[in-house]
GROMACS .gro file of C-alpha atoms in nm:
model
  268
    1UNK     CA    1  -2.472  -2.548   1.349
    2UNK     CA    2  -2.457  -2.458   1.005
    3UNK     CA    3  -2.802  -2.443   0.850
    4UNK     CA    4  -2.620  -2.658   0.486
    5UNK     CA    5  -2.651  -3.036   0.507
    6UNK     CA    6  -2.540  -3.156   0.202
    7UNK     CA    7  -2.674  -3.462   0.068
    8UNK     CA    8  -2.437  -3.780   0.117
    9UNK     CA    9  -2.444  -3.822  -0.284
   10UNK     CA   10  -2.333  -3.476  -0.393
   11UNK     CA   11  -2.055  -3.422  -0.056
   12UNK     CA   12  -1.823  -3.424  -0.421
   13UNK     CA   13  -1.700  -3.100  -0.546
   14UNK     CA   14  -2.086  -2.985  -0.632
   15UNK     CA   15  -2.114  -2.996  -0.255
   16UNK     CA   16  -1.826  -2.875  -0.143
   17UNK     CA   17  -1.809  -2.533  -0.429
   18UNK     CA   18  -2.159  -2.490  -0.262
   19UNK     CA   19  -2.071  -2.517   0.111
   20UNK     CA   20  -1.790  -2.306  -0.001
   21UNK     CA   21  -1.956  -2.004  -0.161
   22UNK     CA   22  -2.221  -2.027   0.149
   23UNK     CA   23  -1.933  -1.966   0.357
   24UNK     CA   24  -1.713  -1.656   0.193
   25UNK     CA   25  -2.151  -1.504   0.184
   26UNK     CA   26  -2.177  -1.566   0.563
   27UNK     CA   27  -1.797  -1.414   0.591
   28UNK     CA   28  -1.891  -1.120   0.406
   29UNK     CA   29  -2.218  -1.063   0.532
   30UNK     CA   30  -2.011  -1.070   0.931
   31UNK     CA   31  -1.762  -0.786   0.783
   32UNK     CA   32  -2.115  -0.573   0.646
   33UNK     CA   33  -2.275  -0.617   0.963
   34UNK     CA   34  -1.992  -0.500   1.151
   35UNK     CA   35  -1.922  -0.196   0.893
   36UNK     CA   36  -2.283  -0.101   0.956
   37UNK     CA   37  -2.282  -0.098   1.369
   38UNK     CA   38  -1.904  -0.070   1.452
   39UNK     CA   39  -1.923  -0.304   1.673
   40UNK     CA   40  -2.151  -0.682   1.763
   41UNK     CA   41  -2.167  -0.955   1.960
   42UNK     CA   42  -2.126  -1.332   1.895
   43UNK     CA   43  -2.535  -1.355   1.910
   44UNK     CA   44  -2.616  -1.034   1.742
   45UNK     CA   45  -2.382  -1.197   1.414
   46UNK     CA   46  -2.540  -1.503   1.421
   47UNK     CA   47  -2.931  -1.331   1.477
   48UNK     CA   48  -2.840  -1.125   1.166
   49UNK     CA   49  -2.693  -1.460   0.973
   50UNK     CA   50  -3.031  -1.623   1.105
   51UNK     CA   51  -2.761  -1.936   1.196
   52UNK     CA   52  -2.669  -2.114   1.518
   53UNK     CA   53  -2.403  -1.931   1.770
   54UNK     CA   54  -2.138  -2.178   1.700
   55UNK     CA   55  -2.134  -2.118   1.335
   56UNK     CA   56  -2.128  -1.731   1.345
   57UNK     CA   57  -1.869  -1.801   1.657
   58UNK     CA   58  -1.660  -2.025   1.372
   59UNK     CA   59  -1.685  -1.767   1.115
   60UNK     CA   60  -1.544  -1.460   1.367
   61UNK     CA   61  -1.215  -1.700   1.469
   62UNK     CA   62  -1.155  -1.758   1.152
   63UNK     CA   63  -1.158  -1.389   1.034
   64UNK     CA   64  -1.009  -1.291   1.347
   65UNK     CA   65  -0.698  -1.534   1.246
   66UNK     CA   66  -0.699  -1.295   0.921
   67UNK     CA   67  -0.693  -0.957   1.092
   68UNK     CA   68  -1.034  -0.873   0.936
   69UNK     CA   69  -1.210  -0.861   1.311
   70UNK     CA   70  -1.067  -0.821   1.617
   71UNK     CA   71  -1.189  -0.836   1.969
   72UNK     CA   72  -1.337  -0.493   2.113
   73UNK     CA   73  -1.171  -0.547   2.448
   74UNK     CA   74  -1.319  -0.778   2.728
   75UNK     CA   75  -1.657  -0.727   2.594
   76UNK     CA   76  -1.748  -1.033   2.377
   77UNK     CA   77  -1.760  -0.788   2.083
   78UNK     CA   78  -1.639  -0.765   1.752
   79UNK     CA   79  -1.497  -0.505   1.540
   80UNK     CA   80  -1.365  -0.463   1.188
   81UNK     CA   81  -0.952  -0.518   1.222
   82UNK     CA   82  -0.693  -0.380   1.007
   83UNK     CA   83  -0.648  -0.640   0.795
   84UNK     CA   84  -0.923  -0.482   0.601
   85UNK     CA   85  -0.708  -0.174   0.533
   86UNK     CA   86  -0.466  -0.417   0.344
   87UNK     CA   87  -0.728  -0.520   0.107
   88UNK     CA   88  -0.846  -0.172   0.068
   89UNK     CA   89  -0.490  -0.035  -0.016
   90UNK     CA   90  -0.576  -0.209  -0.367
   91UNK     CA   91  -0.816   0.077  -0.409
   92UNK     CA   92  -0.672   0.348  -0.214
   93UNK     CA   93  -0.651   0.549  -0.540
   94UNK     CA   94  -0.980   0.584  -0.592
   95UNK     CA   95  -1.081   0.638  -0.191
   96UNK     CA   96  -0.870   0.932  -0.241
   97UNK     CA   97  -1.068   1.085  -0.520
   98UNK     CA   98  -1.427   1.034  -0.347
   99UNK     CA   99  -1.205   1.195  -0.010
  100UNK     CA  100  -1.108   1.463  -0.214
  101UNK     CA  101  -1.402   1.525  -0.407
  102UNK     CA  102  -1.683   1.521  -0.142
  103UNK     CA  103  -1.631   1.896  -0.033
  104UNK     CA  104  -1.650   1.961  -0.406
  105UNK     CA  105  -1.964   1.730  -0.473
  106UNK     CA  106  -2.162   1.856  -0.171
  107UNK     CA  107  -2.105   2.226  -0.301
  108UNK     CA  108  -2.190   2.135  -0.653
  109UNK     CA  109  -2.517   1.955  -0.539
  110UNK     CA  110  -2.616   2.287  -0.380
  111UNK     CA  111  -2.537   2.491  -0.674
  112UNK     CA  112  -2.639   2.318  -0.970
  113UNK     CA  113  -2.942   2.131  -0.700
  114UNK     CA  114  -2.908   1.790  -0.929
  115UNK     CA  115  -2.764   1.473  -0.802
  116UNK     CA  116  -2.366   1.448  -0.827
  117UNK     CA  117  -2.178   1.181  -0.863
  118UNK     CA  118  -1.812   1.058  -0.916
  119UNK     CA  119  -1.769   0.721  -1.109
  120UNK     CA  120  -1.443   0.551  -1.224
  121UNK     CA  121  -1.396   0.295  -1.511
  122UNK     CA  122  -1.381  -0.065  -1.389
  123UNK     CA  123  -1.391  -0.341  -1.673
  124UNK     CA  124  -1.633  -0.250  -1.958
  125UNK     CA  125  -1.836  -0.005  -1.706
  126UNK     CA  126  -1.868   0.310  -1.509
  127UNK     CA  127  -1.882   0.234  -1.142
  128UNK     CA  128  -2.007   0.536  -0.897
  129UNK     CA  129  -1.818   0.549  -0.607
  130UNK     CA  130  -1.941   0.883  -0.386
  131UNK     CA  131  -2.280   1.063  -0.418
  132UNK     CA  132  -2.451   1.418  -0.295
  133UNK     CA  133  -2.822   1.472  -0.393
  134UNK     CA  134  -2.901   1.853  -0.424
  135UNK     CA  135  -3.208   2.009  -0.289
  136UNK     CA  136  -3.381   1.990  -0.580
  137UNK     CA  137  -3.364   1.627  -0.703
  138UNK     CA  138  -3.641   1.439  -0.686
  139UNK     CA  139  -3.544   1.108  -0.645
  140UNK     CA  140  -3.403   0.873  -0.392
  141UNK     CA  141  -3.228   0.667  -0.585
  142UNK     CA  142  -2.860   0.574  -0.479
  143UNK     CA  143  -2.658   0.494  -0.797
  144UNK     CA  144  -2.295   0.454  -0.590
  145UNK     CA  145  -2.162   0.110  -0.611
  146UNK     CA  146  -2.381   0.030  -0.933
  147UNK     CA  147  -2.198  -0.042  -1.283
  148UNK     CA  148  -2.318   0.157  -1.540
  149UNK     CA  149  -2.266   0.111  -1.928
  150UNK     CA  150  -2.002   0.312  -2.081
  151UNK     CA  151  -2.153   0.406  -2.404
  152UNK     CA  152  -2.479   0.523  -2.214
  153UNK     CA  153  -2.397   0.696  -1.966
  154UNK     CA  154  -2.256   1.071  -1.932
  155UNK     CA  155  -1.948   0.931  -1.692
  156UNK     CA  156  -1.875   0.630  -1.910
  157UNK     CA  157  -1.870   0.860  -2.223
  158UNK     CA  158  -1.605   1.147  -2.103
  159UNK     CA  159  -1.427   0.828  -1.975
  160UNK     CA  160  -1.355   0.661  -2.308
  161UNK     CA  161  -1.362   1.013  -2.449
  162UNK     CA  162  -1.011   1.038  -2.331
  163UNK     CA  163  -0.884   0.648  -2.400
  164UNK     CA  164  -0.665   0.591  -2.641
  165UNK     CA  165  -0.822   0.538  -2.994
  166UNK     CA  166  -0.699   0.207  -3.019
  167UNK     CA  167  -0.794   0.062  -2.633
  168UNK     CA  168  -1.101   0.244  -2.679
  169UNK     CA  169  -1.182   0.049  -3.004
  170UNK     CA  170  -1.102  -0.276  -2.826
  171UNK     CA  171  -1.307  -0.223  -2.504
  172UNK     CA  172  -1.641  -0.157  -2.716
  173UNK     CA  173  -1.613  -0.400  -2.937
  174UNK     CA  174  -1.575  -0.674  -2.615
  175UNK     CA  175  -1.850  -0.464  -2.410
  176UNK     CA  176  -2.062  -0.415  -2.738
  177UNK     CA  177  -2.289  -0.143  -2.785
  178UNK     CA  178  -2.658  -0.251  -2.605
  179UNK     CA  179  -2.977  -0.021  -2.702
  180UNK     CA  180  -3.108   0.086  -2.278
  181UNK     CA  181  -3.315   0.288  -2.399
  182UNK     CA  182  -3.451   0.420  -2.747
  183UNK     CA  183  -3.201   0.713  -2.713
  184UNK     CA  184  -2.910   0.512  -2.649
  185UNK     CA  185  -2.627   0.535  -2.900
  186UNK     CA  186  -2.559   0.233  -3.053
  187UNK     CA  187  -2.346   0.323  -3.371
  188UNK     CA  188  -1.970   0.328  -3.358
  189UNK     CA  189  -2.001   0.590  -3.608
  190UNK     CA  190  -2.246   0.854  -3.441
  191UNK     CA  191  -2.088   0.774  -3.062
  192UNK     CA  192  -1.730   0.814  -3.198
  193UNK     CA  193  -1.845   1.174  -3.343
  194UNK     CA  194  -2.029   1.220  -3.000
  195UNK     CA  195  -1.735   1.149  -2.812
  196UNK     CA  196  -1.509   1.380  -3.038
  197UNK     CA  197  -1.759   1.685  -2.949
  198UNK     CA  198  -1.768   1.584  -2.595
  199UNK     CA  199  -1.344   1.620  -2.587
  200UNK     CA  200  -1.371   1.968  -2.759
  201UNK     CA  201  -1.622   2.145  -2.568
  202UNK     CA  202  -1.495   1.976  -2.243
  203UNK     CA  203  -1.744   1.754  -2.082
  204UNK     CA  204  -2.021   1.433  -2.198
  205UNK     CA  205  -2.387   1.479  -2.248
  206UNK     CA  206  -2.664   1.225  -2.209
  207UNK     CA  207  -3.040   1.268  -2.324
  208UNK     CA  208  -3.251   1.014  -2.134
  209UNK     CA  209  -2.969   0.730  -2.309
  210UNK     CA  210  -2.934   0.487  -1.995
  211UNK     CA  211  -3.278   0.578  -1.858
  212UNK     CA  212  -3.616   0.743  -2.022
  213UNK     CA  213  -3.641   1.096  -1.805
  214UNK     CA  214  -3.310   1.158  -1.702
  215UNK     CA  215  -3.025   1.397  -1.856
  216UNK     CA  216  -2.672   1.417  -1.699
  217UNK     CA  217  -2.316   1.565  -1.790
  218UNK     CA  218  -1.988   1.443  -1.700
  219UNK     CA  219  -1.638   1.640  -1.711
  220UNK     CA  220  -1.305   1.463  -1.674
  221UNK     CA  221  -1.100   1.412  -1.340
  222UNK     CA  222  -0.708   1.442  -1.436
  223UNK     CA  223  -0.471   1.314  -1.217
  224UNK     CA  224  -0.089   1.415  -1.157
  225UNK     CA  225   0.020   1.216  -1.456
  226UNK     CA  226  -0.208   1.379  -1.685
  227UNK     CA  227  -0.431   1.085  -1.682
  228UNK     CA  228  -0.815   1.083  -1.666
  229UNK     CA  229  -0.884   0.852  -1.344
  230UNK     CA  230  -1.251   1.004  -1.298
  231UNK     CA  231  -1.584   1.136  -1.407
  232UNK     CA  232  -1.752   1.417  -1.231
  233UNK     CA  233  -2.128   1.442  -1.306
  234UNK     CA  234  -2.426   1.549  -1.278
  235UNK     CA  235  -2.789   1.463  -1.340
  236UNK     CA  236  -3.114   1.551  -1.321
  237UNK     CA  237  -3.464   1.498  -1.440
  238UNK     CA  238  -3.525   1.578  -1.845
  239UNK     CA  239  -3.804   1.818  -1.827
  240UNK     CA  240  -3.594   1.995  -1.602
  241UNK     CA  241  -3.236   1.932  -1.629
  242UNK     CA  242  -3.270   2.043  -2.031
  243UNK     CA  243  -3.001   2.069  -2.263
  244UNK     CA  244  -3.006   2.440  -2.266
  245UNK     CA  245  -2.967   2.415  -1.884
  246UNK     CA  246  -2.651   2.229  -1.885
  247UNK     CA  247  -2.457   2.434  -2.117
  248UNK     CA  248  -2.527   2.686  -1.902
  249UNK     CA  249  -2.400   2.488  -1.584
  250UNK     CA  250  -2.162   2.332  -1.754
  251UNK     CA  251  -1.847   2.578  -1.671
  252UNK     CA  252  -1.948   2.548  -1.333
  253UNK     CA  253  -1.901   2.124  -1.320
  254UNK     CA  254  -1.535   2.214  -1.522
  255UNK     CA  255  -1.442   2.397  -1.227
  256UNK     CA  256  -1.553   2.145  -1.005
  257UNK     CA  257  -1.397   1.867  -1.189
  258UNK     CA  258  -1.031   2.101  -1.239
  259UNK     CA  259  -1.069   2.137  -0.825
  260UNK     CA  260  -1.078   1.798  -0.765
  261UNK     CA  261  -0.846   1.712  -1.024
  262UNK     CA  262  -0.529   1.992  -0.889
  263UNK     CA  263  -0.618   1.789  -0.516
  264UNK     CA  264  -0.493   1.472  -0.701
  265UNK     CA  265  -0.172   1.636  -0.789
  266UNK     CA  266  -0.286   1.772  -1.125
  267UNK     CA  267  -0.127   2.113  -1.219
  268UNK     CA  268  -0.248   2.156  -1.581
   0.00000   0.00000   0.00000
């Protein structure tokens, strides 16, 4: 049984929201566990759930009746279905940049031997979706799936870079303008200007503005409208990953990013 007993004065809507969010959670969880090991058992879902057989049992019929799992056979097992490939086709534009990008990012990490990274806008942030550390970075940090601030970051600036003036405008004034670190441009005035240099000479710059001893670049991703649908970057740790040092890598991430860019269709 489920582990929730809720009390008999608050089985209102308090109770029921709560039983409610308790159960898309356990859902979730069932469709992470299953990502993770391709395949589990009844008992295995509900060991990992820490809950009662029944209740994991409850949660697999009723996304089985979805198409999100599916029955592995005759074996009692479970597998992702492809219902989840429905859901995903919201995002399939951006799967196909981290598909076409990885051979690009995995060379690039070699190369330059600095983390890269490819990030998208979503909302009021950067959001990395695919990662390659190079041999020489020196930590283990995995930024993909985190949301990043725009104004901070080398990704987030090359992506409002190329917004419109006026959508631009708008977005910062709703996502405001927060100081991360004491480097961190906070002035419409000075990160308009820094954004204007950054479209010139072709890609963003960062120095240690989202975190204290880190420097990255970002160059745009173009797709086959002519659109900017990605950052390409790379970053690295200040006392090594100088300024001087990216200039001089920097036509080497432009080719990267113009790679990945003509596989999504873009001819330039």
């Amino acid at each position: 049984m489920s582990n929730y007993r809720p009390d008999k004065e608050t089985t209102g809507t308090t109770g029921s929201q709560a039983s409610g969010v308790q159960s898309v959670d356990r859902a979730i969880t069932v469709l992470e566990v299953l990502a993770q090991r391709d395949e589990a058992g009844v008992s295995e879902v509900a060991a990992e759930l820490d809950v009662h057989k029944s209740t994991a049992f409850r949660l697999l019929g009723a996304l089985e009746a979805r198409g999100m799992v599916e029955q592995a056979g005759e074996r009692g097992k479970y597998r992702l279905g492809f219902g989840i490939v429905r859901l995903a086709g919201a995002v399939t534009g951006r799967i196909d940049i981290t598909q076409q990008g990885r051979p690009v990012c995995q060379r690039l990490a070699e190369e330059i031997g600095e983390t890269v990274n490819i990030a998208v806008m979503q909302e009021h942030y950067a959001i990395n979706l695919y990662q390659v550390r190079g041999p020489g970075a020196i930590t283990a940090h995995n930024w993909v799936g985190q949301l990043t601030p725009l104004h901070a970051t080398s990704s987030g600036k090359i992506l409002l870079a190329h917004m419109a003036a006026e959508e631009r405008s708008a977005l910062l004034s709703e996502a405001g303008l927060r100081k991360v670190t004491p480097h961190t441009l906070t002035s419409k005035t000075k990160l308009e200007k820094d954004l204007t240099e950054a479209r010139k000479r072709g890609y963003s710059m960062t120095l240690e503005e989202f975190e204290i001893g880190l420097h990255a670049m970002a160059a745009p991703v173009w797709d086959r409208d002519g659109d900017v649908i990605a950052a390409l970057s790379a970053s690295g740790p200040a006392y090594r990953f100088t300024e001087e040092r990216m200039q001089e890598l920097a036509p080497m991430l432009l080719k990267g990013a113009e790679e990945i860019s003509y596989r999504m269709g873009y001819l330039g």
